[in-house]
Steps between C-alpha positions, in 0.01 A plus 500: 500500500651148488383140492617170644625410151721812501649383832567151365654634179726742684603238757594269213691780327682583824602137552613468135716809524649399833579147379738650245660716767529209746689306234732791416575677830667223708743428214617861474814646649455657846655831395270528198193440717596748771653773283326837537345561159323826580152351545280610789627215720842500335575142408327203344486311830383797704217557252403132492497491880282810520258340254486182708435715806217688326338176386521364855334809644219518242415129484486480881230767487305298244531148640541583872817288497846571634658836434846627591647716773750648253444874459490661155836668560655155556306324224797490263676249731204265547666187358868465595618319183386452141421134576289597802325762287423240231347263756299776668389631160379152398293471819360852461394440141321182610325692778384775261381237251309313770329822610413591138355157431265529797399867473138572408338812358358594840850487652603784269235752608497723805790656679816351644624662820848463647770682690775615263847494651622691193287808570444428872121519497181304454395461136179397326477459122281303260603134497513501120750788506717315751504188282599708197773653718642153576533415132602850387776513764633167374503614138658835585792359696550198273534750215782666692661161558464413131681822403778437754542139384523613139761760598690220677515301175225252590209402277182490709188340359242687295267705720204545266178369652356373168806274459450326834490123449151350527 
């Protein structure tokens, strides 16, 4: 389904996209960041925090590293400030990149099993599907953030994968 190169490309894309957000978000007005804009998680910051939470959960399943005790229903408050979010986001992108750089083809086959706090049961799915979920979840929610930022008068970076810097 996927290859190590896919993982490395998507990790690089994720970091590129989040670099633009890390530069923009801390400079924005608090009210603009926390205004309910009708997205699933309401505001820009709540959505960014949920995305950070999701990345933490998924990468911990892949690299056996630290996870979080924050439940999905509290995920939108994961980082208390835009500056804290930017620092946490930087570290998370580095962690995802490190995992992607070391993943091998054999790591992407077989099933991944875990207990899902979201659905309150044991899960088992193909590892390749779970990796795609990590990157798809990022793209989905960053798209929401991009739309909210645009509505707030900001000019987020281009999101097209072919235009990613080499």
